[in-house]
Coordinates of C-alpha atoms and ligand atoms in Angstrom, one line a residue:
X87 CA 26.1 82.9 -3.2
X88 CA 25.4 79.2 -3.2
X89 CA 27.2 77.1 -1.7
X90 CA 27.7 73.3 -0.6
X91 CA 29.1 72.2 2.8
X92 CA 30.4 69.0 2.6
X93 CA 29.2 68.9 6.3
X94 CA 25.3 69.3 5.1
X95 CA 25.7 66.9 2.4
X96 CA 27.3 63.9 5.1
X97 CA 24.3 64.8 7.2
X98 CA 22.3 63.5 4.6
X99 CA 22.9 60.5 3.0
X100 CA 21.1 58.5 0.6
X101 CA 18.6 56.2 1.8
X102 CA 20.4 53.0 -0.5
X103 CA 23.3 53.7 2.2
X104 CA 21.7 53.1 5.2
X105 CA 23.6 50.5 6.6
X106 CA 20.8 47.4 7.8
X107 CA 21.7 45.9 10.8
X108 CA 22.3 41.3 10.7
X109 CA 19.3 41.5 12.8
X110 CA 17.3 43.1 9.9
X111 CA 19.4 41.2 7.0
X112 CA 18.1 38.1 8.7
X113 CA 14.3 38.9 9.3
X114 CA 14.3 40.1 5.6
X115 CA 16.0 36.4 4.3
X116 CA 13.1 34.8 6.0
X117 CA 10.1 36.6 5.1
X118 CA 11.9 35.7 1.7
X119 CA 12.1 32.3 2.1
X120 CA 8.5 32.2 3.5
X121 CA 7.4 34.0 0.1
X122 CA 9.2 31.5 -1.9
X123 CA 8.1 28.5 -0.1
X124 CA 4.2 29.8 -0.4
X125 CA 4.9 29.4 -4.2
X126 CA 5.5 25.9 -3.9
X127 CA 3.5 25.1 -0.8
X128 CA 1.7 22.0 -1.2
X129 CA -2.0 22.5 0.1
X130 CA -4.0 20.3 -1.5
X131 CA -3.7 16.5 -3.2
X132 CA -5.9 13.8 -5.0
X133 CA -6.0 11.0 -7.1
X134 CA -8.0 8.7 -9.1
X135 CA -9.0 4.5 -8.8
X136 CA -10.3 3.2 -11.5
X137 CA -13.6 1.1 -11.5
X138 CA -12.2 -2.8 -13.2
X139 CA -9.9 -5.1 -13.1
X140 CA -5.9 -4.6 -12.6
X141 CA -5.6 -5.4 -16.8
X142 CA -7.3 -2.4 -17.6
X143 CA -5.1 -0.1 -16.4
X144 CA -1.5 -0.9 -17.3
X145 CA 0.6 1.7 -17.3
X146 CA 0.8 4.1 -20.4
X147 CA 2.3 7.5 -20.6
X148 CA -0.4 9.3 -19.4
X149 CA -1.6 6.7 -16.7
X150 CA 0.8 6.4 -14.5
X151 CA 1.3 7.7 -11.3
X152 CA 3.2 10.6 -10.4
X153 CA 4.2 12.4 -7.1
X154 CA 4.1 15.5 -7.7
X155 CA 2.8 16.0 -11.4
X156 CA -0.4 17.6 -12.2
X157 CA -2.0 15.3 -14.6
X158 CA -5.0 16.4 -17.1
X159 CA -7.6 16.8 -14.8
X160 CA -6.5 19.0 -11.9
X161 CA -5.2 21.9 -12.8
X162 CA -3.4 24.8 -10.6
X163 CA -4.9 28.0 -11.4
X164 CA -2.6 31.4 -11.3
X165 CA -4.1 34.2 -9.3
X166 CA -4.3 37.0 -12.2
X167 CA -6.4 34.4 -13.6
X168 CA -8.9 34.9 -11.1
X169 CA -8.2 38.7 -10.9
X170 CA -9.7 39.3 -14.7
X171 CA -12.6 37.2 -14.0
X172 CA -11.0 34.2 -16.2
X173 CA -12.1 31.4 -14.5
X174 CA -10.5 29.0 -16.8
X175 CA -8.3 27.3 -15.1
X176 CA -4.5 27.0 -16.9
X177 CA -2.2 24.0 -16.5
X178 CA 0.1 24.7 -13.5
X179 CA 3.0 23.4 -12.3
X180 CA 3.7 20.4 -9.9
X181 CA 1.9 20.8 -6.4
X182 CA -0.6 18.1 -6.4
X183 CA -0.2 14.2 -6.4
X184 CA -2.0 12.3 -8.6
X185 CA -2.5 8.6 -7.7
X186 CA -3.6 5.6 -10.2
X187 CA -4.5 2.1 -9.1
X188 CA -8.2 0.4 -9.9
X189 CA -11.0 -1.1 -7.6
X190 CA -14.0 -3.1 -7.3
X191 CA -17.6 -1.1 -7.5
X192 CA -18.8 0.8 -4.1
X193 CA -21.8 -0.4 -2.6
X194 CA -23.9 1.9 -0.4
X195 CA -26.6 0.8 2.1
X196 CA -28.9 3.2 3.0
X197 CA -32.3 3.7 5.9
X198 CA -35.4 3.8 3.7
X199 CA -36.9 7.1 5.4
X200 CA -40.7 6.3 4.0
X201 CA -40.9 2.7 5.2
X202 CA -43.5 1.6 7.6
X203 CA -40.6 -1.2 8.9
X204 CA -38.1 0.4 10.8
X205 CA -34.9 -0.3 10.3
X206 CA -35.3 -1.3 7.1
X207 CA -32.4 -0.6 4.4
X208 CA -31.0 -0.9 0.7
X209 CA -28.5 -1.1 -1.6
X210 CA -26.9 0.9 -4.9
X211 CA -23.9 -0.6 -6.1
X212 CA -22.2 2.4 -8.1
X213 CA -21.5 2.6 -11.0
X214 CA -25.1 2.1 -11.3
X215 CA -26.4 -0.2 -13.6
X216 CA -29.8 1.2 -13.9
X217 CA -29.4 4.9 -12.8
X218 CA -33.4 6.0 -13.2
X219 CA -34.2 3.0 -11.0
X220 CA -31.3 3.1 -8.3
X221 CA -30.6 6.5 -7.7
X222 CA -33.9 7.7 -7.9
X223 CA -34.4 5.3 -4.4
X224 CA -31.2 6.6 -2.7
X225 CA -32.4 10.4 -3.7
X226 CA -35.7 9.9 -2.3
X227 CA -34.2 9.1 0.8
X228 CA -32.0 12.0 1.2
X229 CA -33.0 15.3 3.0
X230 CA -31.8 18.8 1.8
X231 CA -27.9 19.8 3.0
X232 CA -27.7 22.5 4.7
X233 CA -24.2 24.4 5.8
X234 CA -23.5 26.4 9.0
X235 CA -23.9 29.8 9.0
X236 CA -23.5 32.2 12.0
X237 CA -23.6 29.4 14.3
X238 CA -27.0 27.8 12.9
X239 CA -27.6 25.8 10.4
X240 CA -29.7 27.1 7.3
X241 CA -30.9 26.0 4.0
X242 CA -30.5 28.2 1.2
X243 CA -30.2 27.0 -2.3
X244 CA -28.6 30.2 -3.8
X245 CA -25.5 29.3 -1.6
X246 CA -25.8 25.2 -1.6
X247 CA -27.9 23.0 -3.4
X248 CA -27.3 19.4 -2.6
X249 CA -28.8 17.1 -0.6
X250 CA -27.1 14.4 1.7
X251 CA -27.6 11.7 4.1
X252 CA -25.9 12.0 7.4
X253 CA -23.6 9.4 8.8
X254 CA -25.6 7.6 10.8
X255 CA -28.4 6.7 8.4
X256 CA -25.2 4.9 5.2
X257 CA -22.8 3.1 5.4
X258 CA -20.4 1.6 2.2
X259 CA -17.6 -0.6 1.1
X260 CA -15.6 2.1 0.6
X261 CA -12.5 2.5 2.8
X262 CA -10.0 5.5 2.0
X263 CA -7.0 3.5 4.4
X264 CA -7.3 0.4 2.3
X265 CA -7.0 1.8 -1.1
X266 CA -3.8 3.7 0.4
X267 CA -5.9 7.5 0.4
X268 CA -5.1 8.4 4.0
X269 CA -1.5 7.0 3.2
X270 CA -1.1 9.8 0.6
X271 CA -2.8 12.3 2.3
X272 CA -0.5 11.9 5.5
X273 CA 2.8 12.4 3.2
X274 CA 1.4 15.3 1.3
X275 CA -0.5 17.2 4.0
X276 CA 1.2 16.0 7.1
X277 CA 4.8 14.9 6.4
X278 CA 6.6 13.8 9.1
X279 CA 10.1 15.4 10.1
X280 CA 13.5 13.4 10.0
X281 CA 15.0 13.5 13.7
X282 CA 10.9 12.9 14.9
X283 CA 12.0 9.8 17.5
X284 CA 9.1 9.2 19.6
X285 CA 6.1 10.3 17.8
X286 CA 4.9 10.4 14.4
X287 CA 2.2 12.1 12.8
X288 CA -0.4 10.2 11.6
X289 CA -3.7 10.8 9.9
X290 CA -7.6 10.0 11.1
X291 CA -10.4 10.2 8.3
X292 CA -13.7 9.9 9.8
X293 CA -16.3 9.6 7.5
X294 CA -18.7 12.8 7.6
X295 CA -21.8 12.8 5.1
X296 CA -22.9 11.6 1.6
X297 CA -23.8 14.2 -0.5
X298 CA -25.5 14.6 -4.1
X299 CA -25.1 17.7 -6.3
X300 CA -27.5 17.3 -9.1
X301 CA -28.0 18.9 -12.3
X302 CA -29.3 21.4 -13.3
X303 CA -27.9 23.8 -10.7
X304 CA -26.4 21.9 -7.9
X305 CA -23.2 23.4 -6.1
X306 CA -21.9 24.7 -3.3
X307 CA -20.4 28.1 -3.4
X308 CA -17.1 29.4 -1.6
X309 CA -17.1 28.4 1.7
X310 CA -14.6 27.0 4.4
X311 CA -15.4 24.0 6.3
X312 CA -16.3 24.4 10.2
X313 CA -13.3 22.4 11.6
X314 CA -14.5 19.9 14.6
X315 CA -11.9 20.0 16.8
X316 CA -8.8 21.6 17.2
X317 CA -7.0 18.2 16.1
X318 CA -8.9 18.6 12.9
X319 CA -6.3 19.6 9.7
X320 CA -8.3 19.2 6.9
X321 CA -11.4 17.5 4.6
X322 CA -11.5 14.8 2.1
X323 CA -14.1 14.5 -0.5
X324 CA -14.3 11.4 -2.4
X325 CA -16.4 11.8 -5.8
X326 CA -17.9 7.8 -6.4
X327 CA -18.6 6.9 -9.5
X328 CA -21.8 8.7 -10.9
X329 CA -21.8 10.1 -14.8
X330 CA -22.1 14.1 -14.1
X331 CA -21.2 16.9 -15.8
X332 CA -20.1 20.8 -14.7
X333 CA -19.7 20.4 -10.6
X334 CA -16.1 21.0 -10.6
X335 CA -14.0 21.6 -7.2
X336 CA -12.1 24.3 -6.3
X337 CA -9.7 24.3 -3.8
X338 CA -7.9 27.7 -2.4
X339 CA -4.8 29.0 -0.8
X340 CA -3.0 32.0 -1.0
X341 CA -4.2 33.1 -4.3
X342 CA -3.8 29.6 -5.7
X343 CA -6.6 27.8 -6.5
X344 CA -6.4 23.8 -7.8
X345 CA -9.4 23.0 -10.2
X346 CA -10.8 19.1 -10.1
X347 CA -12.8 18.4 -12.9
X348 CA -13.8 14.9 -12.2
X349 CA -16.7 15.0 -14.4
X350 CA -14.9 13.8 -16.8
X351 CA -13.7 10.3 -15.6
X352 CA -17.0 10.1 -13.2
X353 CA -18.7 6.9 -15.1
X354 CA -15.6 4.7 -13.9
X355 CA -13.4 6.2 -11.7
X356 CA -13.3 6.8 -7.8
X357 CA -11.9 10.7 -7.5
X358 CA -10.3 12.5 -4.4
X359 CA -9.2 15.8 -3.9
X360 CA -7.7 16.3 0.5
X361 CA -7.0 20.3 1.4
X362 CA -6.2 21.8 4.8
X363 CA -9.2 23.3 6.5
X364 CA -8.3 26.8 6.4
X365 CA -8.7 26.6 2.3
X366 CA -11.6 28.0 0.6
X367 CA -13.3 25.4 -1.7
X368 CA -16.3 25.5 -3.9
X369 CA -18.6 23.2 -6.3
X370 CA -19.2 24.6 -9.2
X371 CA -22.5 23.9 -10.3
X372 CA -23.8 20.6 -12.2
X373 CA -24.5 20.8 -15.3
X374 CA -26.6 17.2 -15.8
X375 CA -26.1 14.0 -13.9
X376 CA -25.6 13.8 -9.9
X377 CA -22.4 14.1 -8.9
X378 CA -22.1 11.8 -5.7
X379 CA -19.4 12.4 -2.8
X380 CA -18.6 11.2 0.4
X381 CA -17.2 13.7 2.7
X382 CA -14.7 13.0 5.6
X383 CA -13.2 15.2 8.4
X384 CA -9.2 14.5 8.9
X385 CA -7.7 14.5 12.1
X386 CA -4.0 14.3 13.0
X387 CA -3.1 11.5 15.7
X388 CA 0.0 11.2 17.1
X389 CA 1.9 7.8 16.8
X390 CA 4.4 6.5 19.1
X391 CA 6.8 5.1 17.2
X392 CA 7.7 1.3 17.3
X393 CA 12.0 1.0 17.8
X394 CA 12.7 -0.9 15.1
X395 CA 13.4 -4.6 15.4
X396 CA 17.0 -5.3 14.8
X397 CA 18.0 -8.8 13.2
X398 CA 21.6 -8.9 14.5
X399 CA 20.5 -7.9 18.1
X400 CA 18.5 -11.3 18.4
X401 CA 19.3 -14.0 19.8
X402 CA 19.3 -16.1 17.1
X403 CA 20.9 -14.2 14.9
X404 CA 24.2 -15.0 17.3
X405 CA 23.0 -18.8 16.9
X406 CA 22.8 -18.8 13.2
X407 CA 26.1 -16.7 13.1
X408 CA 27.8 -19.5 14.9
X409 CA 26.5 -21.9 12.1
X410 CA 28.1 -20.2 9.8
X411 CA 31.4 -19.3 10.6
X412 CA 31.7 -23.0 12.0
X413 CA 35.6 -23.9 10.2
X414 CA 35.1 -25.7 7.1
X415 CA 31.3 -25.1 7.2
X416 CA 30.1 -25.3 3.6
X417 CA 33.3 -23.8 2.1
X418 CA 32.0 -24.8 -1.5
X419 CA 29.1 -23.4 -0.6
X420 CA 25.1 -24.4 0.0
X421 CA 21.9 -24.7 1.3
X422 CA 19.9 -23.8 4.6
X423 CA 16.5 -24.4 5.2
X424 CA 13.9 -24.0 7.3
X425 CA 10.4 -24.6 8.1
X426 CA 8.2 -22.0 8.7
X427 CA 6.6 -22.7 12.0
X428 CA 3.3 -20.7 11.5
X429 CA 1.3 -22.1 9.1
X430 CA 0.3 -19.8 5.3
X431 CA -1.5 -20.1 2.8
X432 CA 1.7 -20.8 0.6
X433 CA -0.5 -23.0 -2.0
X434 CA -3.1 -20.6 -2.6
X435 CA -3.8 -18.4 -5.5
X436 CA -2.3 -15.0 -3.9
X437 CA 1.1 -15.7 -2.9
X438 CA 2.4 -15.2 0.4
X439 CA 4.5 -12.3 0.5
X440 CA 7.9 -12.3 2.9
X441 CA 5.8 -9.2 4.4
X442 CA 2.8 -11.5 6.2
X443 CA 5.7 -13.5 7.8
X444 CA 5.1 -14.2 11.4
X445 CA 6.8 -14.4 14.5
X446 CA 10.0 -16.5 14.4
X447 CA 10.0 -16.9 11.0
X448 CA 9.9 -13.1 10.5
X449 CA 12.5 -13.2 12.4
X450 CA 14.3 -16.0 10.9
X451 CA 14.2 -14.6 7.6
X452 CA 15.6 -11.4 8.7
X453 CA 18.5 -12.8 10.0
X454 CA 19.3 -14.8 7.3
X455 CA 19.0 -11.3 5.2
X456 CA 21.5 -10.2 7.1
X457 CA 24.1 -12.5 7.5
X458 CA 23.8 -12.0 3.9
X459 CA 22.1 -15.8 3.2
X460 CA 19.8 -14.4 0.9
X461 CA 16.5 -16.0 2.3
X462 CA 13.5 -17.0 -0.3
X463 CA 10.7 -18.0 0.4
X464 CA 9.9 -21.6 -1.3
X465 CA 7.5 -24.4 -1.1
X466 CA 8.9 -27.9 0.1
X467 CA 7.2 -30.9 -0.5
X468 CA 6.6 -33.3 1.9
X469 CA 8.2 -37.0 1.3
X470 CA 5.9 -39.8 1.5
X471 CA 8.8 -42.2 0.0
X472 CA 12.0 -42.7 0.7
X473 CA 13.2 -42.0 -3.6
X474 CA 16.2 -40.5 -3.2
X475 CA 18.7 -43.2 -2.8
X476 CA 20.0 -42.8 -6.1
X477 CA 20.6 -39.3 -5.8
X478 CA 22.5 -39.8 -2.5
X479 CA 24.2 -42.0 -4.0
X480 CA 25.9 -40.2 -7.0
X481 CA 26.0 -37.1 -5.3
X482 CA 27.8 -37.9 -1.9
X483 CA 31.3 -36.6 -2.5
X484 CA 29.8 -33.3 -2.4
X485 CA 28.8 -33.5 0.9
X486 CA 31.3 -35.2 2.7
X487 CA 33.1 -32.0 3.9
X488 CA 29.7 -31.7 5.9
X489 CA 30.2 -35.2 7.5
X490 CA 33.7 -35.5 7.8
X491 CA 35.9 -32.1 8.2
X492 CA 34.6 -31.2 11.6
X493 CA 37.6 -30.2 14.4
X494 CA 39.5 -33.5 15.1
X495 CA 38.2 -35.4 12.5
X496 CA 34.8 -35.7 14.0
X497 CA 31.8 -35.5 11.8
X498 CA 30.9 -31.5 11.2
X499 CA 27.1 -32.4 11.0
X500 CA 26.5 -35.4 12.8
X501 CA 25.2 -38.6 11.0
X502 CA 22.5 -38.6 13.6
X503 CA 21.1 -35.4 12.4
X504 CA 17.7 -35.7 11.0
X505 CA 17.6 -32.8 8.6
X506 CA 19.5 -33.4 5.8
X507 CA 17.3 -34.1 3.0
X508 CA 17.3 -34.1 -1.1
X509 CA 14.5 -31.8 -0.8
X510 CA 12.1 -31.1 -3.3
X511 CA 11.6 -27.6 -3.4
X512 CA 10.0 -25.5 -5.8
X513 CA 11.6 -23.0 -8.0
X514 CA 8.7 -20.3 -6.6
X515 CA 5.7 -20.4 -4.6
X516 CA 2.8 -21.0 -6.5
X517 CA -0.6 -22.1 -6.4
X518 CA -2.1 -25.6 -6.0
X519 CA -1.4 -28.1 -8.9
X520 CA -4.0 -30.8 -10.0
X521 CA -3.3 -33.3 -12.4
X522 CA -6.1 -35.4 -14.0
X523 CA -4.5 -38.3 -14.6
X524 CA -2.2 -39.7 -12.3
X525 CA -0.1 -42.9 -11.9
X526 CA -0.5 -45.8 -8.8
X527 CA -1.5 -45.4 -5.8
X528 CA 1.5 -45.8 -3.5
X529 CA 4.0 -45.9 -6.3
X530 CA 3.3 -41.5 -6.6
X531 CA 7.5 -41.1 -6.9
X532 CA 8.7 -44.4 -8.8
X533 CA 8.7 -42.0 -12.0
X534 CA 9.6 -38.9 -9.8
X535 CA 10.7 -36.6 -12.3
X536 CA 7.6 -37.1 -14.2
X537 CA 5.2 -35.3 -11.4
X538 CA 8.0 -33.3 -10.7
X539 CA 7.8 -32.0 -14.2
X540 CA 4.2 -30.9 -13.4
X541 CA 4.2 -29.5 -10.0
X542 CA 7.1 -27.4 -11.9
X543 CA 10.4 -28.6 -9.5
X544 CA 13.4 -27.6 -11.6
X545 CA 16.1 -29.1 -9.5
X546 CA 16.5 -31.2 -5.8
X547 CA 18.5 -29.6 -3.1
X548 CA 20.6 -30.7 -0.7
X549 CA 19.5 -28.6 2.2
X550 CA 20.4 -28.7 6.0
X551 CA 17.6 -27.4 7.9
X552 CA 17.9 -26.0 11.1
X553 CA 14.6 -27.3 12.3
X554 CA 12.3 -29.8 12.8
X555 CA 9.4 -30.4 9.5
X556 CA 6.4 -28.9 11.9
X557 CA 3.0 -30.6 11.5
X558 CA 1.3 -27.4 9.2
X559 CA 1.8 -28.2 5.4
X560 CA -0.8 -27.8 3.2
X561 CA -2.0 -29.7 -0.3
X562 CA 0.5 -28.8 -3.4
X563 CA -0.3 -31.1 -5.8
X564 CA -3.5 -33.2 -6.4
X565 CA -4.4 -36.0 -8.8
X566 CA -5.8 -39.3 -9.9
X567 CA -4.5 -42.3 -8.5
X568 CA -5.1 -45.9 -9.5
X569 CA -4.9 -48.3 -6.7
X570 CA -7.2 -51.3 -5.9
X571 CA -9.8 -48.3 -6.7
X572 CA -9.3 -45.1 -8.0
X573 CA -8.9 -42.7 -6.0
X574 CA -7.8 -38.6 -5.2
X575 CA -3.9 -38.6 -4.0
X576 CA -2.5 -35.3 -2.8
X577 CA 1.1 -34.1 -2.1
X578 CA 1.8 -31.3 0.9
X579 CA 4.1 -28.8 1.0
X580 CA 5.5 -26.5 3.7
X581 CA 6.2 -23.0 3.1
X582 CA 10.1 -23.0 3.8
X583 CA 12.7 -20.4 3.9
X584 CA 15.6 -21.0 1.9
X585 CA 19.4 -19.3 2.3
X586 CA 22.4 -19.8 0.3
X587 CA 25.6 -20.1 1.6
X588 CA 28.2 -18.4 -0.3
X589 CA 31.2 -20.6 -1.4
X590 CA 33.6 -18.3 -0.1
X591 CA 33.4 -17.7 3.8
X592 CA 33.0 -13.7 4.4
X593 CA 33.4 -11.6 7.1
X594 CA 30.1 -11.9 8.9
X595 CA 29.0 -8.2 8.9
X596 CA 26.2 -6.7 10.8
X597 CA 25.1 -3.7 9.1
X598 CA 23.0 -2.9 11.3
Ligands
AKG248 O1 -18.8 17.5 -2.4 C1 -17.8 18.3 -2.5 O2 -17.1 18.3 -3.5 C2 -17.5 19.2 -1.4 C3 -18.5 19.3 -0.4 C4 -18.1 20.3 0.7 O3 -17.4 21.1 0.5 C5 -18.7 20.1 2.0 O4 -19.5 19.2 2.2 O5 -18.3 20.8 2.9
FE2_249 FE1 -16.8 22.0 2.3

């Protein structure tokens, strides 16, 4: 007779109720996590420049750049894709950047192999004007690529058919730091981590070999590049500007593979693609055209990193704070100024930026920032005449809290001080002004506002500067004059920086 012992049935139990231990709860929530971050891992990035002139390129919906999007022409490709053979990539989700800016052509100078001069050397500017012509020089010059394989190197076209030119016999105008490559390719590929103090990862690209796949047949099948030293993280390929078509790139990780199908932007557009060194990568093969790269090894370097300069722990951010919260000081509010003691290029074409500031006046403008001053950075003309009397004269009641309302009645700013001006500064920095026909010689400000109309002053100020005008303006405005004989008159300016004083006092705050 059957029967059941509730004894056997406890010695027994189902497997679902086998109790796992934290230890094993644990392990299994990170290998899940680990699975889940591999889905999103980033292990490639690229981006495009664009061959013209800033105009061509203004932002539309499609253009514009994206961290994190895939955009048209790189495309993530899903693993069962690759398991049935499809090799067609599909749109993917976001894991690469994409980065849009333009540039000017690339020029690349090259040893002439099959010259009897040595040393001698020539150009292509790409894009190529004539392409029979120029590339069929550089070609000629290039000797078959081979890869590494089993510790030698070997030439086989089944596996790679390309050739290049090492290193040492180019060089070009092309610079992945200055067109902000390297910048991108150190947040995507090596990003730092908050809490980092002392050092901070930074990236090396050193330029490795140029290489031309052409078509028909030209590629490079699935390989993984021979890392150079054990500081070495990755490669970067940079695809110039050559009309190709096929040759696409493949990049691989984990049963991911990212697709860049530069082909079709390769008459105009600089393309990149950066992966880690452990991915498997491939170029497909070249249908027509040559497809022209630059190849570049990518080091990690570690950076110490610079304390950062702090505005309210320098000394004259305590002077300028004493300014400020003088009693009475400006209570209806007003100007400071002051000259920038290194001399810029204020009157030129570019503007200067607050970001080349040097020195003191870095730090001058910093403090100003933050005692809250707002600092600009302006152009001030230089006075050759003494005009304003006019000015001073309807304008003085303003000012006499300045000159009058100091402790015990003295004068807050002493009539002695040299730096109170009407000052003729401009509403923004801008570039040198001529004007063709221009009034007398030495009589320049007699109709003031007319000129002042054309160098595009707005308003005068009533600034107090805290320093002396130092000897480094630069011509602002040039024109005809008529003297005894005609003649060129110029006007200088100085590039100044300019705070505003709140009307109401506040509490003096550092932030920092
Ligand atoms: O030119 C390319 O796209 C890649 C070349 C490459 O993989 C290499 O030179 O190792
Ligand atoms: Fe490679």
């Amino acid at each position: 007779m059957a029967s059941t012992t509730p004894r056997a049935e406890m010695s027994n139990p189902p497997p679902t109720q086998v109790a796992s231990s934290p230890l094993q709860d644990a392990l299994k929530g990170i290998q899940q996590a680990v699975d889940n971050a591999k889905g999103h891992a980033v292990f490639t990035c690229g981006g495009k420049i664009k061959i013209g002139t800033a105009d061509d390129t203004l932002p539309t919906e499609d253009t514009r750049p994206s961290q994190g999007g895939v955009q048209g022409e790189a495309k993530v490709e899903h693993p069962k894709d690759k398991e049935k053979g499809n090799e067609q990539p599909i749109k993917g989700k976001e894991d690469i950047f994409t980065q849009e800016q333009t540039g000017g052509p690339i020029v690349i100078r090259y040893d002439v192999q099959d010259d009897l001069v040595t040393g001698a050397s020539r150009k292509v500017t790409l894009p190529v004007e004539n392409e029979a012509d120029s590339l069929a020089a550089l070609i000629k010059c290039c000797s078959p690529a081979t890869f590494g394989h089993d510790g030698k190197d070997v030439y086989d076209e089944t596996y790679r058919k390309a050739i290049k030119l090492d290193n040492t016999e180019f060089c070009t105008t092309f610079d992945p730091y200055s067109v902000g490559i390297v910048r991108i390719i150190e947040r995507m590929l090596l990003p730092n981590v908050e809490g980092q103090k002392a050092y901070k990862r930074t990236v090396r690209a050193e330029l490795y070999n140029l290489n031309i796949y052409s078509g028909p047949s030209g590629k490079f099948r699935p390989h993984v590049d021979t890392p150079r030293s054990s500081l070495q993280f990755g490669s970067l390929v940079v695809c110039l500007p050559s009309q190709h078509e096929g040759g696409s790139l493949a990049a691989r990780h984990d049963g991911k593979a990212v697709i860049y199908n530069w082909w079709k932007r390769a008459s105009n557009h600089i393309q990149w693609a950066a992966f880690y060194s452990d991915c498997e990568h491939e170029v497909l093969e070249v249908s027509s055209g040559h497809r022209i790269t630059l190849t570049y090894n990518l080091f990690v370097e570690m950076e110490s990193v610079i304390p950062k300069l702090l505005p309210c722990k320098l000394p004259l951010h305590e002077t300028v704070e004493k300014l400020v919260k003088i009693k009475n000081f400006m209570t209806k509010g007003g100007t400071l100024g002051f000259y920038c003691t290194h001399a810029y290029a204020h009157t030129s074409n570019v503007p200067m930026s607050q970001w080349s500031l040097k020195g003191i006046d870095m730090a001058m403008f910093y403090v100003l920032h933050s005692l809250d001053l707002k600092p600009l950075l302006r152009p001030t003309l230089k006075e050759n005449f003494h005009f304003y009397d006019e000015f001073e004269e309807d304008e003085e009641d303003e000012y006499d809290e300045w000159e009058s309302d100091g402790e015990n009645g003295e004068p807050l700013v002493p009539a002695e001080c040299r730096y109170l001006e009407n000052a003729i500064v401009g509403d923004e920095l801008w570039p040198l002004r001529v004007r063709e026909n221009r009034g007398i010689e030495g009589m320049t400000m007699d109709d003031g506002r007319d000129w002042e109309e054309h160098w595009g002053l707005s308003d005068r100020l009533k600034v107090l500067w805290l320093n002396k005008r130092p000897d480094n303006a630069q011509v602002a405005y040039a024109y005809l004059a008529y003297g005894n004989e005609p003649g060129l008159g110029a006007r200088y300016s100085n590039a100044t920086i300019i705070a505003t004083v709140p009307p109401k006092r506040r509490q003096d705050v550092c932030t920092q």
